[in-house]
Short mmCIF file of C-alpha atoms in Angstrom, two decimals:
data_model
loop_
_atom_site.label_atom_id
_atom_site.label_comp_id
_atom_site.label_asym_id
_atom_site.label_seq_id
_atom_site.Cartn_x
_atom_site.Cartn_y
_atom_site.Cartn_z
CA MET A 1 0.86 13.38 6.33
CA ALA A 2 3.49 10.88 6.57
CA LYS A 3 6.18 10.79 4.05
CA LYS A 4 5.87 8.10 1.30
CA LYS A 5 8.73 5.45 1.60
CA VAL A 6 11.01 4.81 -1.30
CA LEU A 7 13.15 1.74 -1.21
CA LEU A 8 16.43 2.00 -3.55
CA VAL A 9 18.18 -1.14 -4.20
CA SER A 10 21.55 -1.40 -6.07
CA ALA A 11 25.05 -2.59 -5.49
CA SER A 12 26.56 0.45 -7.02
CA ASP A 13 27.15 3.31 -4.64
CA ILE A 14 27.42 5.63 -7.77
CA CYS A 15 23.68 4.57 -8.73
CA LEU A 16 22.48 4.86 -5.23
CA GLU A 17 23.80 8.43 -4.73
CA LEU A 18 22.66 9.40 -8.29
CA LEU A 19 18.97 8.19 -7.50
CA LYS A 20 19.22 9.93 -3.92
CA ASP A 21 20.15 13.12 -5.79
CA TYR A 22 17.22 12.81 -8.21
CA LEU A 23 14.84 12.45 -5.29
CA ARG A 24 16.47 15.07 -2.96
CA ASP A 25 13.55 17.56 -3.76
CA SER A 26 10.83 14.93 -3.27
CA ASP A 27 9.05 14.66 -0.10
CA VAL A 28 9.93 10.96 0.50
CA GLN A 29 11.76 8.94 3.01
CA LEU A 30 14.60 6.95 1.50
CA PHE A 31 15.89 3.51 2.26
CA THR A 32 18.67 1.64 0.49
CA ALA A 33 19.91 -2.05 0.05
CA ALA A 34 22.54 -3.65 -2.04
CA ASP A 35 21.45 -7.04 -2.21
CA ARG A 36 18.23 -9.38 -2.51
CA ALA A 37 18.26 -10.64 1.13
CA ALA A 38 18.59 -7.14 2.53
CA ALA A 39 15.96 -5.67 0.01
CA CYS A 40 13.37 -8.35 0.85
CA LYS A 41 13.82 -7.94 4.65
CA LEU A 42 13.82 -4.15 4.44
CA ALA A 43 10.70 -4.20 2.26
CA LEU A 44 8.82 -6.50 4.57
CA LYS A 45 9.76 -4.19 7.48
CA VAL A 46 9.07 -0.64 6.11
CA ARG A 47 6.46 -1.49 3.27
CA PRO A 48 7.68 0.98 0.75
CA GLU A 49 5.28 2.80 -1.53
CA MET A 50 7.77 2.40 -4.29
CA THR A 51 10.85 0.31 -4.89
CA VAL A 52 13.54 1.14 -7.58
CA ILE A 53 15.54 -2.04 -8.39
CA ASP A 54 18.90 -1.61 -10.34
CA GLN A 55 19.85 -4.51 -12.63
CA ASP A 56 23.26 -4.88 -10.73
CA LEU A 57 22.72 -6.20 -7.32
CA ALA A 58 25.53 -7.76 -4.94
CA ASP A 59 24.13 -11.22 -5.32
CA GLY A 60 22.62 -11.46 -8.78
CA PRO A 61 20.59 -9.37 -11.31
CA GLY A 62 17.62 -7.21 -10.35
CA LEU A 63 15.24 -9.49 -12.10
CA GLU A 64 15.80 -12.17 -9.47
CA LEU A 65 14.63 -9.76 -6.74
CA LEU A 66 11.65 -8.98 -8.77
CA ARG A 67 10.86 -12.60 -8.92
CA ASP A 68 11.37 -12.76 -5.17
CA PHE A 69 8.84 -9.85 -4.56
CA CYS A 70 6.31 -11.59 -7.02
CA ALA A 71 6.51 -14.86 -5.10
CA ASN A 72 5.76 -13.38 -1.85
CA PRO A 73 2.15 -12.23 -1.25
CA LEU A 74 3.20 -9.64 1.06
CA LEU A 75 5.42 -7.83 -1.54
CA ALA A 76 3.74 -8.85 -4.71
CA GLU A 77 1.70 -5.59 -4.76
CA LEU A 78 4.62 -3.24 -4.39
CA ALA A 79 5.02 -0.59 -7.07
CA ILE A 80 8.41 -1.19 -8.74
CA ILE A 81 10.58 0.73 -11.25
CA LEU A 82 13.28 -1.76 -12.73
CA LEU A 83 16.44 -0.12 -14.13
CA THR A 84 18.14 -2.09 -16.70
CA ASN A 85 20.06 -1.68 -20.19
CA ASN A 86 18.98 -5.25 -21.47
CA ASP A 87 16.10 -6.18 -23.32
CA ILE A 88 13.97 -8.55 -20.77
CA SER A 89 10.63 -10.28 -20.93
CA LEU A 90 8.31 -10.18 -18.01
CA ASP A 91 5.64 -12.46 -19.31
CA SER A 92 6.72 -15.34 -17.05
CA GLN A 93 7.35 -13.52 -13.97
CA ASN A 94 3.76 -14.13 -12.54
CA CYS A 95 3.45 -10.82 -10.86
CA THR A 96 0.24 -9.35 -9.97
CA HIS A 97 1.38 -6.05 -11.56
CA THR A 98 3.88 -4.99 -14.15
CA PRO A 99 6.92 -2.91 -13.18
CA ILE A 100 7.96 0.25 -14.92
CA ILE A 101 11.17 -0.38 -16.67
CA ILE A 102 13.42 2.48 -17.43
CA GLY A 103 16.50 2.07 -19.57
CA LYS A 104 19.92 2.80 -18.43
CA PRO A 105 21.77 5.45 -18.52
CA LEU A 106 19.21 7.25 -16.45
CA ASN A 107 17.29 10.23 -17.78
CA ARG A 108 16.71 12.42 -14.62
CA ARG A 109 13.41 14.02 -16.18
CA VAL A 110 11.90 10.55 -17.29
CA PHE A 111 12.67 8.95 -13.89
CA LEU A 112 11.19 11.66 -11.80
CA GLU A 113 8.00 11.99 -14.08
CA LEU A 114 7.40 8.07 -13.95
CA GLY A 115 8.29 8.09 -10.16
CA ARG A 116 5.88 10.82 -9.22
CA SER A 117 3.21 9.49 -11.39
CA LEU A 118 3.52 6.12 -9.71
CA LEU A 119 3.41 7.63 -6.22
CA GLU A 120 0.27 9.49 -7.05
CA LYS A 121 -1.45 6.35 -7.64
CA ILE A 122 -0.18 4.43 -4.51
CA ASP A 123 -2.96 5.30 -2.02
CA ARG A 124 -5.49 3.40 -4.17
CA ARG A 125 -3.42 0.30 -4.06
CA GLN A 126 -2.77 -0.44 -0.50
CA PRO A 127 -3.61 -4.04 0.53
CA ARG A 128 -7.03 -4.57 1.84
CA VAL A 129 -8.43 -7.69 3.55
CA LEU A 130 -11.76 -9.11 4.66
CA CYS A 131 -12.69 -8.34 8.26
CA ARG A 132 -16.35 -8.83 9.09
CA ALA A 133 -16.22 -7.05 12.41
CA THR A 134 -18.73 -4.82 13.66
CA VAL A 135 -17.79 -1.07 13.87
CA ILE A 136 -19.42 1.71 16.10
CA CYS A 137 -19.93 4.95 14.14
CA GLN A 138 -20.52 8.30 15.87
CA GLY A 139 -21.01 11.58 14.09
CA ASN A 140 -23.20 14.49 13.89
CA GLY A 141 -24.74 13.49 17.18
CA GLU A 142 -25.73 10.13 16.17
CA THR A 143 -24.38 6.55 16.80
CA PHE A 144 -24.91 3.78 14.27
CA TYR A 145 -23.59 0.37 13.61
CA GLY A 146 -21.95 -1.14 10.46
CA THR A 147 -19.82 -4.09 9.26
CA ILE A 148 -16.25 -3.83 8.05
CA GLU A 149 -16.26 -5.32 4.90
CA ASP A 150 -12.56 -4.84 4.25
CA ILE A 151 -9.82 -2.93 5.78
CA SER A 152 -6.29 -1.30 5.01
CA PRO A 153 -3.68 0.49 6.92
CA HIS A 154 -5.28 3.78 5.71
CA GLY A 155 -8.99 3.08 5.76
CA MET A 156 -11.91 0.62 5.44
CA TYR A 157 -15.31 0.02 3.44
CA VAL A 158 -18.16 0.04 5.93
CA GLY A 159 -21.22 -1.86 4.91
CA GLY A 160 -24.65 -0.73 6.11
CA GLU A 161 -28.09 0.90 5.47
CA ARG A 162 -27.31 4.20 6.81
CA GLU A 163 -26.65 6.95 3.99
CA VAL A 164 -23.64 8.91 5.07
CA ARG A 165 -22.43 11.81 3.08
CA VAL A 166 -18.98 12.33 1.68
CA GLY A 167 -16.86 14.55 4.10
CA THR A 168 -18.62 13.61 7.06
CA GLU A 169 -16.23 12.93 10.02
CA LEU A 170 -16.83 10.08 12.23
CA LEU A 171 -15.47 8.39 15.41
CA LEU A 172 -14.96 4.74 14.81
CA LYS A 173 -14.66 1.98 17.41
CA PHE A 174 -14.32 -1.64 16.59
CA LEU A 175 -12.36 -4.84 17.65
CA LEU A 176 -9.76 -6.50 15.44
CA PRO A 177 -10.37 -10.15 15.24
CA TRP A 178 -6.78 -10.92 16.10
CA GLN A 179 -5.14 -13.56 18.25
CA GLU A 180 -5.66 -11.06 21.25
CA LEU A 181 -8.63 -8.78 20.67
CA HIS A 182 -7.31 -5.22 20.05
CA LEU A 183 -9.78 -2.32 20.59
CA VAL A 184 -9.23 0.51 17.87
CA GLU A 185 -10.78 3.90 18.34
CA THR A 186 -10.06 6.32 15.77
CA ARG A 187 -11.25 9.38 13.79
CA ALA A 188 -12.22 8.87 10.08
CA LYS A 189 -13.49 10.81 7.15
CA VAL A 190 -16.03 9.60 4.64
CA THR A 191 -14.19 9.71 1.18
CA TRP A 192 -16.81 7.81 -0.93
CA SER A 193 -20.38 6.56 -0.79
CA ASN A 194 -21.82 3.51 -2.16
CA GLY A 195 -25.55 4.50 -1.62
CA LEU A 196 -28.49 2.30 -1.87
CA ARG A 197 -29.80 3.58 -5.08
CA PRO A 198 -27.95 3.19 -7.21
CA ARG A 199 -24.80 1.73 -5.81
CA ARG A 200 -21.55 2.76 -7.49
CA LYS A 201 -20.20 -0.67 -7.10
CA SER A 202 -22.84 -3.23 -7.16
CA PHE A 203 -20.80 -6.19 -6.06
CA LEU A 204 -20.32 -4.53 -2.73
CA PRO A 205 -23.07 -4.10 -0.17
CA ALA A 206 -24.56 -0.60 0.48
CA GLY A 207 -22.12 1.38 2.48
CA PHE A 208 -19.24 3.83 2.50
CA GLY A 209 -15.59 4.09 2.39
CA VAL A 210 -13.49 6.00 5.10
CA GLU A 211 -9.82 7.23 5.46
CA PHE A 212 -8.50 7.12 8.86
CA VAL A 213 -7.41 10.47 10.51
CA GLY A 214 -4.60 10.81 12.96
CA LEU A 215 -4.19 6.94 13.40
CA GLU A 216 -2.08 6.30 16.55
CA PRO A 217 1.35 4.57 15.79
CA LYS A 218 0.55 1.54 18.02
CA THR A 219 -2.87 1.20 16.25
CA LEU A 220 -1.35 1.28 12.91
CA ASP A 221 1.07 -1.54 14.08
CA ALA A 222 -1.81 -3.40 15.01
CA LEU A 223 -3.47 -3.00 11.78
CA ASN A 224 -0.45 -3.89 9.84
CA ASP A 225 -0.19 -7.13 12.00
CA PHE A 226 -3.48 -8.13 11.37
CA ILE A 227 -3.35 -7.44 7.62
CA THR A 228 0.10 -9.30 7.41
CA TYR A 229 -1.49 -12.29 9.15
CA SER A 230 -4.67 -12.19 6.98
CA LEU A 231 -2.75 -11.82 3.59
CA LEU A 232 -1.10 -14.98 4.43
CA ARG A 233 -4.46 -16.88 4.55
CA GLN A 234 -6.59 -14.91 2.08
CA PRO A 235 -6.28 -13.08 -1.10
CA HIS A 236 -6.14 -9.36 -0.74
CA VAL A 237 -9.32 -7.41 -1.86
CA SER A 238 -9.14 -5.59 -5.36
CA VAL A 239 -11.97 -3.20 -5.98
#
């Protein structure tokens, strides 16, 4: 499994080194930035699972970077920890989520407990977009068809009348409705079922959710490109 990515943003080398030291035993990949422009550029490029923003940045307070993230539909869903020793109000930030605020000076135990708790929830918060493409599903010696209701970099929800048990391994084949049609072929595992009677989520059609297994890097790049394109033109799916 790929390491989760964590972006650390601070103008203080001491703060960055302290955060790196706190996270040295965590199975994460670290990225750093000192100012708003660099942080936004890096966040768009690497899509970190968690971003830690210090109040002191090279080009202004960390709260301004939080506003930048909230204003960008591609960054508004990022999980954020804000480090500050000031009392601030987030009521007017128009974020789709509320960042965790940790007071300074930092407490290592508090930071690690909150950070790990946040990372444990990340996989359920990946942006998903509508797709409506046909997918060919092969498993247990059978072939059947479904409709991709929504898709993320890590999985999809497949609508259809076929009952599929949780844990079933499938081979999926589908075309991304992209500027140039991209054929995707990947293995996946059924992680939950929204069966015919009763459905766990009645607002979704009958079907099942899958997690991709061993997705090729070029396929992941194509998925991320499609999702980025779609997020600019439609709201993400939140279910």
